[in-house]
mmCIF file of C-alpha atoms and ligand atoms in Angstrom:
data_model
loop_
_atom_site.group_PDB
_atom_site.id
_atom_site.type_symbol
_atom_site.label_atom_id
_atom_site.label_comp_id
_atom_site.label_asym_id
_atom_site.label_seq_id
_atom_site.Cartn_x
_atom_site.Cartn_y
_atom_site.Cartn_z
ATOM 1 C CA MET A 1 27.824 -25.620 9.320
ATOM 2 C CA PRO A 2 29.202 -21.857 8.823
ATOM 3 C CA LEU A 3 26.558 -19.344 8.433
ATOM 4 C CA SER A 4 26.257 -18.526 4.852
ATOM 5 C CA LEU A 5 26.047 -14.792 3.921
ATOM 6 C CA PHE A 6 23.064 -15.792 1.736
ATOM 7 C CA ASP A 7 21.549 -17.988 4.230
ATOM 8 C CA LEU A 8 17.834 -16.349 3.822
ATOM 9 C CA PRO A 9 14.474 -17.497 2.853
ATOM 10 C CA GLN A 10 13.823 -18.839 -0.581
ATOM 11 C CA ARG A 11 11.778 -15.760 -1.603
ATOM 12 C CA GLU A 12 12.988 -12.497 -0.228
ATOM 13 C CA PRO A 13 10.785 -10.709 2.084
ATOM 14 C CA SER A 14 10.808 -7.614 0.056
ATOM 15 C CA SER A 15 9.146 -9.712 -2.855
ATOM 16 C CA PHE A 16 5.710 -9.922 -0.978
ATOM 17 C CA ILE A 17 5.338 -6.267 -0.750
ATOM 18 C CA GLY A 18 3.535 -3.525 -2.892
ATOM 19 C CA PHE A 19 5.487 -2.425 -5.720
ATOM 20 C CA SER A 20 8.298 -4.746 -5.552
ATOM 21 C CA GLY A 21 7.259 -6.807 -8.713
ATOM 22 C CA ASN A 22 8.746 -4.531 -11.513
ATOM 23 C CA ARG A 23 10.617 -6.939 -14.098
ATOM 24 C CA LEU A 24 11.376 -4.800 -16.701
ATOM 25 C CA ASP A 25 15.092 -5.200 -18.249
ATOM 26 C CA ARG A 26 16.110 -1.706 -17.403
ATOM 27 C CA GLN A 27 19.112 -1.901 -19.746
ATOM 28 C CA SER A 28 20.691 0.973 -17.732
ATOM 29 C CA GLU A 29 24.383 0.349 -19.328
ATOM 30 C CA LYS A 30 22.575 1.056 -22.868
ATOM 31 C CA ARG A 31 20.746 4.266 -22.139
ATOM 32 C CA GLY A 32 22.195 6.684 -24.559
ATOM 33 C CA ASP A 33 21.029 10.159 -25.158
ATOM 34 C CA ASP A 34 18.963 8.823 -28.159
ATOM 35 C CA ALA A 35 17.348 6.128 -26.105
ATOM 36 C CA VAL A 36 13.853 7.718 -25.629
ATOM 37 C CA ASP A 37 13.671 8.468 -29.608
ATOM 38 C CA LEU A 38 14.977 4.735 -30.447
ATOM 39 C CA ALA A 39 12.339 3.291 -28.178
ATOM 40 C CA LEU A 40 9.596 5.471 -29.520
ATOM 41 C CA ALA A 41 10.403 4.497 -33.159
ATOM 42 C CA ASP A 42 9.923 0.733 -31.945
ATOM 43 C CA PRO A 43 6.329 -0.070 -33.220
ATOM 44 C CA LYS A 44 5.948 -2.319 -30.215
ATOM 45 C CA ALA A 45 6.572 0.660 -28.009
ATOM 46 C CA ARG A 46 4.044 1.039 -25.246
ATOM 47 C CA MET A 47 3.588 4.057 -22.977
ATOM 48 C CA MET A 48 2.134 4.457 -19.367
ATOM 49 C CA LEU A 49 0.597 8.119 -18.883
ATOM 50 C CA ILE A 50 0.652 10.142 -16.054
ATOM 51 C CA SER A 51 -1.706 13.149 -15.342
ATOM 52 C CA SER A 52 -2.275 15.232 -12.377
ATOM 53 C CA GLY A 53 -1.239 12.469 -9.881
ATOM 54 C CA ARG A 54 -3.160 9.920 -11.719
ATOM 55 C CA LEU A 55 -2.548 6.925 -14.052
ATOM 56 C CA LEU A 56 -4.447 6.767 -17.348
ATOM 57 C CA LEU A 57 -6.022 3.384 -17.788
ATOM 58 C CA LYS A 58 -7.982 1.509 -20.469
ATOM 59 C CA LEU A 59 -10.872 -0.698 -19.516
ATOM 60 C CA ASN A 60 -9.997 -3.858 -20.711
ATOM 61 C CA GLY A 61 -12.659 -6.779 -20.138
ATOM 62 C CA ALA A 62 -12.709 -7.033 -16.214
ATOM 63 C CA GLY A 63 -9.532 -5.245 -15.799
ATOM 64 C CA PHE A 64 -7.374 -2.423 -16.502
ATOM 65 C CA ASP A 65 -4.731 -1.767 -19.021
ATOM 66 C CA PRO A 66 -2.022 0.620 -18.288
ATOM 67 C CA HIS A 67 -0.459 0.601 -21.595
ATOM 68 C CA PHE A 68 -0.759 2.665 -24.746
ATOM 69 C CA GLY A 69 0.639 2.333 -28.367
ATOM 70 C CA VAL A 70 2.349 5.396 -29.218
ATOM 71 C CA SER A 71 -0.039 5.790 -32.322
ATOM 72 C CA GLU A 72 -3.139 5.707 -29.895
ATOM 73 C CA ILE A 73 -1.894 8.965 -28.056
ATOM 74 C CA ASP A 74 -1.664 11.059 -30.866
ATOM 75 C CA GLY A 75 -2.852 14.618 -29.910
ATOM 76 C CA TRP A 76 -3.043 14.266 -26.212
ATOM 77 C CA GLY A 77 -0.018 12.237 -25.259
ATOM 78 C CA GLY A 78 2.154 15.373 -24.270
ATOM 79 C CA ASP A 79 5.608 16.237 -25.302
ATOM 80 C CA ARG A 80 7.107 12.864 -26.197
ATOM 81 C CA ALA A 81 10.644 14.343 -25.945
ATOM 82 C CA GLY A 82 9.919 14.431 -22.043
ATOM 83 C CA ALA A 83 8.962 10.657 -22.080
ATOM 84 C CA VAL A 84 11.305 8.436 -19.878
ATOM 85 C CA LEU A 85 12.214 4.927 -20.697
ATOM 86 C CA LEU A 86 11.357 2.389 -18.352
ATOM 87 C CA GLY A 87 12.775 -0.438 -19.855
ATOM 88 C CA VAL A 88 11.963 -3.374 -22.088
ATOM 89 C CA ASP A 89 9.612 -6.451 -21.420
ATOM 90 C CA SER A 90 8.840 -9.527 -23.547
ATOM 91 C CA VAL A 91 6.880 -7.241 -26.133
ATOM 92 C CA GLY A 92 9.036 -4.312 -26.525
ATOM 93 C CA PRO A 93 9.932 -0.829 -24.877
ATOM 94 C CA VAL A 94 7.736 0.561 -22.059
ATOM 95 C CA LEU A 95 7.841 4.405 -21.589
ATOM 96 C CA ALA A 96 6.158 6.793 -19.137
ATOM 97 C CA LEU A 97 5.110 10.371 -20.062
ATOM 98 C CA ALA A 98 3.137 13.293 -18.304
ATOM 99 C CA SER A 99 0.022 13.545 -20.314
ATOM 100 C CA THR A 100 -1.807 16.654 -21.294
ATOM 101 C CA ILE A 101 -5.194 15.041 -21.775
ATOM 102 C CA ASP A 102 -7.980 16.769 -19.998
ATOM 103 C CA ILE A 103 -9.168 14.200 -17.382
ATOM 104 C CA ASP A 104 -12.358 15.553 -17.325
ATOM 105 C CA SER A 105 -13.173 14.587 -20.840
ATOM 106 C CA LEU A 106 -11.649 11.217 -21.279
ATOM 107 C CA PRO A 107 -12.419 9.352 -24.389
ATOM 108 C CA ASP A 108 -14.752 6.211 -23.931
ATOM 109 C CA GLY A 109 -13.398 2.993 -22.049
ATOM 110 C CA MET A 110 -10.627 5.417 -20.360
ATOM 111 C CA LYS A 111 -10.390 6.311 -16.820
ATOM 112 C CA ALA A 112 -7.664 8.429 -14.515
ATOM 113 C CA ILE A 113 -7.247 7.059 -11.396
ATOM 114 C CA ASP A 114 -4.997 8.330 -8.631
ATOM 115 C CA PHE A 115 -1.768 6.485 -7.915
ATOM 116 C CA ARG A 116 -2.638 5.485 -4.168
ATOM 117 C CA SER A 117 -6.001 4.122 -5.553
ATOM 118 C CA VAL A 118 -4.461 2.035 -8.184
ATOM 119 C CA TYR A 119 -2.027 0.452 -5.491
ATOM 120 C CA ALA A 120 -4.598 0.153 -2.509
ATOM 121 C CA GLN A 121 -7.230 -1.205 -4.686
ATOM 122 C CA GLY A 122 -4.927 -3.550 -6.449
ATOM 123 C CA LEU A 123 -5.906 -2.489 -9.949
ATOM 124 C CA LEU A 124 -2.785 -3.623 -11.651
ATOM 125 C CA ASP A 125 -0.807 -6.865 -11.273
ATOM 126 C CA SER A 126 2.461 -6.884 -9.524
ATOM 127 C CA GLU A 127 4.842 -6.169 -12.600
ATOM 128 C CA ARG A 128 2.789 -3.332 -13.979
ATOM 129 C CA ALA A 129 2.278 -1.726 -10.292
ATOM 130 C CA GLY A 130 5.972 -1.875 -10.109
ATOM 131 C CA ALA A 131 6.690 -0.465 -13.438
ATOM 132 C CA MET A 132 4.108 2.334 -12.301
ATOM 133 C CA ALA A 133 6.208 2.880 -9.339
ATOM 134 C CA GLN A 134 9.131 3.525 -11.555
ATOM 135 C CA GLY A 135 7.460 5.797 -13.835
ATOM 136 C CA ILE A 136 5.934 8.000 -11.126
ATOM 137 C CA SER A 137 9.137 8.567 -9.382
ATOM 138 C CA LEU A 138 11.004 9.458 -12.701
ATOM 139 C CA VAL A 139 8.470 11.544 -14.248
ATOM 140 C CA THR A 140 8.032 13.635 -11.195
ATOM 141 C CA TRP A 141 11.686 13.869 -10.794
ATOM 142 C CA ASN A 142 12.239 15.245 -14.295
ATOM 143 C CA ALA A 143 9.020 17.475 -13.825
ATOM 144 C CA THR A 144 10.537 19.247 -10.772
ATOM 145 C CA HIS A 145 14.276 19.377 -11.863
ATOM 146 C CA LYS A 146 13.977 21.639 -14.963
ATOM 147 C CA PHE A 147 16.464 23.993 -13.603
ATOM 148 C CA CYS A 148 20.131 23.721 -12.837
ATOM 149 C CA GLY A 149 20.550 23.624 -8.814
ATOM 150 C CA ARG A 150 24.061 25.051 -9.281
ATOM 151 C CA CYS A 151 23.469 27.774 -12.032
ATOM 152 C CA GLY A 152 19.731 28.328 -12.816
ATOM 153 C CA SER A 153 19.925 27.460 -16.221
ATOM 154 C CA GLU A 154 16.918 25.355 -17.923
ATOM 155 C CA THR A 155 18.113 21.598 -18.113
ATOM 156 C CA ARG A 156 17.599 19.068 -20.798
ATOM 157 C CA ALA A 157 16.792 15.254 -20.261
ATOM 158 C CA ALA A 158 19.079 12.775 -21.379
ATOM 159 C CA ALA A 159 19.923 8.926 -20.877
ATOM 160 C CA GLY A 160 16.256 7.926 -21.418
ATOM 161 C CA GLY A 161 15.279 10.153 -18.547
ATOM 162 C CA TYR A 162 17.687 9.156 -16.030
ATOM 163 C CA LYS A 163 20.004 12.255 -16.255
ATOM 164 C CA ARG A 164 19.323 16.051 -16.722
ATOM 165 C CA VAL A 165 22.250 18.026 -18.296
ATOM 166 C CA CYS A 166 22.811 21.738 -17.768
ATOM 167 C CA PRO A 167 23.889 23.496 -21.084
ATOM 168 C CA GLY A 168 24.851 26.463 -18.857
ATOM 169 C CA CYS A 169 27.701 25.109 -16.340
ATOM 170 C CA GLY A 170 27.722 21.226 -17.595
ATOM 171 C CA ALA A 171 26.517 19.988 -14.267
ATOM 172 C CA GLU A 172 24.858 16.393 -14.577
ATOM 173 C CA HIS A 173 21.840 15.917 -12.110
ATOM 174 C CA PHE A 174 20.670 12.427 -11.438
ATOM 175 C CA PRO A 175 17.095 10.937 -9.984
ATOM 176 C CA ARG A 176 16.757 11.266 -6.473
ATOM 177 C CA THR A 177 15.690 8.115 -4.473
ATOM 178 C CA ASP A 178 15.112 9.169 -0.646
ATOM 179 C CA PRO A 179 15.626 6.619 1.844
ATOM 180 C CA VAL A 180 13.056 6.034 4.673
ATOM 181 C CA ALA A 181 13.593 3.748 7.651
ATOM 182 C CA ILE A 182 10.622 2.398 8.911
ATOM 183 C CA MET A 183 10.877 0.120 12.074
ATOM 184 C CA LEU A 184 9.301 -2.269 14.272
ATOM 185 C CA ALA A 185 10.628 -1.704 17.996
ATOM 186 C CA VAL A 186 10.218 -5.139 19.831
ATOM 187 C CA SER A 187 10.492 -6.094 23.505
ATOM 188 C CA GLY A 188 10.117 -9.765 24.227
ATOM 189 C CA ASP A 189 6.542 -10.315 23.442
ATOM 190 C CA ARG A 190 5.572 -7.054 22.746
ATOM 191 C CA CYS A 191 5.962 -4.588 19.565
ATOM 192 C CA LEU A 192 5.663 -0.745 19.389
ATOM 193 C CA LEU A 193 3.106 0.603 17.252
ATOM 194 C CA GLY A 194 1.816 4.403 16.690
ATOM 195 C CA ARG A 195 -0.800 6.225 15.249
ATOM 196 C CA GLY A 196 -0.022 9.142 13.169
ATOM 197 C CA ARG A 197 -2.381 12.368 12.975
ATOM 198 C CA HIS A 198 -3.368 11.690 9.463
ATOM 199 C CA PHE A 199 -4.223 7.826 10.068
ATOM 200 C CA GLY A 200 -7.751 6.770 9.451
ATOM 201 C CA ALA A 201 -9.485 5.908 12.866
ATOM 202 C CA GLY A 202 -8.433 2.821 14.353
ATOM 203 C CA MET A 203 -5.107 2.229 12.241
ATOM 204 C CA PHE A 204 -1.720 1.901 14.081
ATOM 205 C CA SER A 205 1.404 1.332 12.447
ATOM 206 C CA ALA A 206 5.219 1.085 12.663
ATOM 207 C CA LEU A 207 7.204 4.291 13.299
ATOM 208 C CA ALA A 208 9.029 5.637 10.207
ATOM 209 C CA GLY A 209 11.249 8.594 9.382
ATOM 210 C CA PHE A 210 13.870 9.994 6.694
ATOM 211 C CA ILE A 211 17.127 8.783 6.788
ATOM 212 C CA GLU A 212 19.528 11.955 6.852
ATOM 213 C CA PRO A 213 22.770 12.484 5.026
ATOM 214 C CA GLY A 214 25.717 11.083 6.918
ATOM 215 C CA GLU A 215 23.645 8.789 8.657
ATOM 216 C CA THR A 216 23.559 4.758 8.574
ATOM 217 C CA ILE A 217 20.071 3.130 8.270
ATOM 218 C CA GLU A 218 20.623 1.475 11.930
ATOM 219 C CA ASP A 219 21.405 4.947 13.336
ATOM 220 C CA ALA A 220 18.373 6.427 11.664
ATOM 221 C CA VAL A 221 16.381 3.592 13.102
ATOM 222 C CA ARG A 222 17.438 4.255 16.568
ATOM 223 C CA ARG A 223 17.192 8.172 16.209
ATOM 224 C CA GLU A 224 13.695 8.134 14.795
ATOM 225 C CA THR A 225 12.487 5.576 17.464
ATOM 226 C CA LEU A 226 14.129 7.639 20.187
ATOM 227 C CA GLU A 227 12.618 10.938 18.941
ATOM 228 C CA GLU A 228 9.042 9.631 18.257
ATOM 229 C CA SER A 229 8.664 7.319 21.315
ATOM 230 C CA GLY A 230 11.376 7.926 23.874
ATOM 231 C CA ILE A 231 12.227 4.101 23.318
ATOM 232 C CA ARG A 232 15.977 3.452 22.986
ATOM 233 C CA LEU A 233 17.171 0.774 20.521
ATOM 234 C CA GLY A 234 20.063 -1.531 20.730
ATOM 235 C CA ARG A 235 20.625 -4.069 17.952
ATOM 236 C CA VAL A 236 18.910 -3.256 14.528
ATOM 237 C CA ALA A 237 18.271 -5.876 11.768
ATOM 238 C CA TYR A 238 17.148 -5.358 8.134
ATOM 239 C CA HIS A 239 13.892 -7.025 6.908
ATOM 240 C CA ALA A 240 12.897 -6.027 3.579
ATOM 241 C CA SER A 241 12.611 -2.517 1.419
ATOM 242 C CA GLN A 242 9.752 -1.291 -0.853
ATOM 243 C CA PRO A 243 9.907 1.457 -3.739
ATOM 244 C CA TRP A 244 7.430 3.892 -2.685
ATOM 245 C CA PRO A 245 6.705 6.439 -5.358
ATOM 246 C CA PHE A 246 5.397 9.440 -3.423
ATOM 247 C CA PRO A 247 7.304 10.894 -5.103
ATOM 248 C CA HIS A 248 10.585 8.792 -4.938
ATOM 249 C CA SER A 249 11.282 7.046 -1.785
ATOM 250 C CA LEU A 250 12.744 3.703 -0.774
ATOM 251 C CA MET A 251 11.139 2.380 2.403
ATOM 252 C CA ILE A 252 13.654 0.392 4.794
ATOM 253 C CA GLY A 253 12.274 -2.075 6.905
ATOM 254 C CA CYS A 254 13.870 -2.958 10.158
ATOM 255 C CA PHE A 255 13.370 -4.506 13.553
ATOM 256 C CA GLY A 256 14.987 -2.885 16.415
ATOM 257 C CA GLU A 257 15.421 -4.254 20.047
ATOM 258 C CA ALA A 258 14.194 -2.024 22.830
ATOM 259 C CA LEU A 259 16.343 -1.480 25.747
ATOM 260 C CA ASN A 260 13.458 0.359 27.564
ATOM 261 C CA GLU A 261 9.882 0.296 27.773
ATOM 262 C CA ASP A 262 8.755 3.468 29.327
ATOM 263 C CA ILE A 263 7.205 5.444 26.230
ATOM 264 C CA GLN A 264 7.425 9.285 25.805
ATOM 265 C CA ALA A 265 5.713 9.684 22.730
ATOM 266 C CA ASP A 266 6.276 12.788 20.482
ATOM 267 C CA LEU A 267 2.626 13.950 20.385
ATOM 268 C CA THR A 268 3.257 16.564 17.866
ATOM 269 C CA GLU A 269 3.837 13.595 15.430
ATOM 270 C CA LEU A 270 1.829 11.015 16.865
ATOM 271 C CA GLU A 271 -1.535 11.097 18.111
ATOM 272 C CA ALA A 272 -0.831 7.705 20.041
ATOM 273 C CA CYS A 273 2.202 5.293 20.707
ATOM 274 C CA ARG A 274 1.783 2.238 22.603
ATOM 275 C CA TRP A 275 3.132 -1.650 23.043
ATOM 276 C CA PHE A 276 1.010 -4.284 21.695
ATOM 277 C CA ASP A 277 1.226 -7.757 22.775
ATOM 278 C CA ARG A 278 1.489 -10.809 19.881
ATOM 279 C CA GLU A 279 -2.144 -11.944 20.684
ATOM 280 C CA GLU A 280 -3.343 -8.266 20.202
ATOM 281 C CA VAL A 281 -1.323 -7.939 16.884
ATOM 282 C CA PHE A 282 -2.844 -11.080 15.550
ATOM 283 C CA LEU A 283 -6.450 -9.906 16.396
ATOM 284 C CA ALA A 284 -5.654 -6.532 14.714
ATOM 285 C CA LEU A 285 -4.172 -8.257 11.586
ATOM 286 C CA GLU A 286 -7.579 -10.564 11.246
ATOM 287 C CA GLY A 287 -9.773 -7.308 12.091
ATOM 288 C CA LYS A 288 -11.022 -8.796 15.037
ATOM 289 C CA HIS A 289 -9.488 -6.159 17.662
ATOM 290 C CA PRO A 290 -12.097 -5.304 20.291
ATOM 291 C CA ASP A 291 -11.278 -1.859 20.101
ATOM 292 C CA GLY A 292 -11.403 -1.750 16.343
ATOM 293 C CA VAL A 293 -7.631 -1.427 16.027
ATOM 294 C CA PHE A 294 -6.344 -2.338 12.704
ATOM 295 C CA LEU A 295 -2.911 -2.620 10.645
ATOM 296 C CA PRO A 296 -1.914 -1.351 7.268
ATOM 297 C CA PRO A 297 -2.740 -3.620 4.134
ATOM 298 C CA ARG A 298 -0.955 -6.314 2.831
ATOM 299 C CA ALA A 299 0.563 -4.231 0.073
ATOM 300 C CA ALA A 300 2.468 -2.155 2.807
ATOM 301 C CA ILE A 301 5.680 -2.705 4.085
ATOM 302 C CA ALA A 302 4.634 -2.200 7.643
ATOM 303 C CA HIS A 303 2.090 -4.929 7.500
ATOM 304 C CA HIS A 304 4.900 -7.454 6.437
ATOM 305 C CA LEU A 305 7.196 -6.214 9.511
ATOM 306 C CA ILE A 306 4.445 -6.597 11.932
ATOM 307 C CA ARG A 307 3.340 -9.989 10.580
ATOM 308 C CA ALA A 308 6.831 -11.192 10.283
ATOM 309 C CA TRP A 309 7.354 -10.460 13.831
ATOM 310 C CA ALA A 310 4.200 -11.950 15.110
ATOM 311 C CA GLU A 311 4.762 -15.002 13.229
ATOM 312 C CA ALA A 312 8.368 -15.697 14.416
ATOM 313 C CA GLY A 313 7.152 -15.824 17.851
HETATM 314 ZN ZN1 LIG B 401 24.031 24.870 -14.495
#
């Protein structure tokens, strides 16, 4: 039987990773310049509110609710004209907005929790965590692109927050998504893991770096691995991707076939870099490594790259 282009596992590897569960209907073809106004006029519209790197959450029984009705946020919602339209779910439109609320004096029953904690502690279900990622990236991009990069005039948001238009020169600016390659170099029964200088004690992970303009994903994987570890890669295979809203990256996870094994780590970027055999990786995944080595949590794409390789052996 010939190999099919779509001869893939039933569930895409990306779908197991944090921030991948966003199921909002983005309706990207329907985003007119009045998209935010129309959405806000819908009595079923709900907002996700962002303030100083935190998401505002309502305590809701045992869990957290990230949605606020438009009427609920009178007085502290911020400039509604600056809202971005994330999409529509079975209830109605969902928007995201930079709130002006003072997070040190929140009303009872509300919390402002930093994005990484919301993600790492699994405070939202997969769909809402995915929508949060979309909201963080878009609100951040709008907040940091208020002036035209061509002529310096003040820009205005359009198309539901997916575009900024310059009244001075007519330029249109679009949201950024910055691609990052994250890769697991493998050599027979071993894989290459590194320790970044900012990692918690004992943690190792896959190497990663930004893809540069004019570069293919595969070339970026080979370049970054060589620069960081001295390991040359041959074949590169895509595995999965993960939206990473800090602030607007897309992690692209790949495997790379190592052509040499003598590591020459770039110790300005890495504190350590070494080969791990499969047995050692399983011990680290299970939290039983004798030296206390551990790997990124299940929400992280690195975890899935490493686990997928280990379990394929
Ligand atoms: Zn301009």
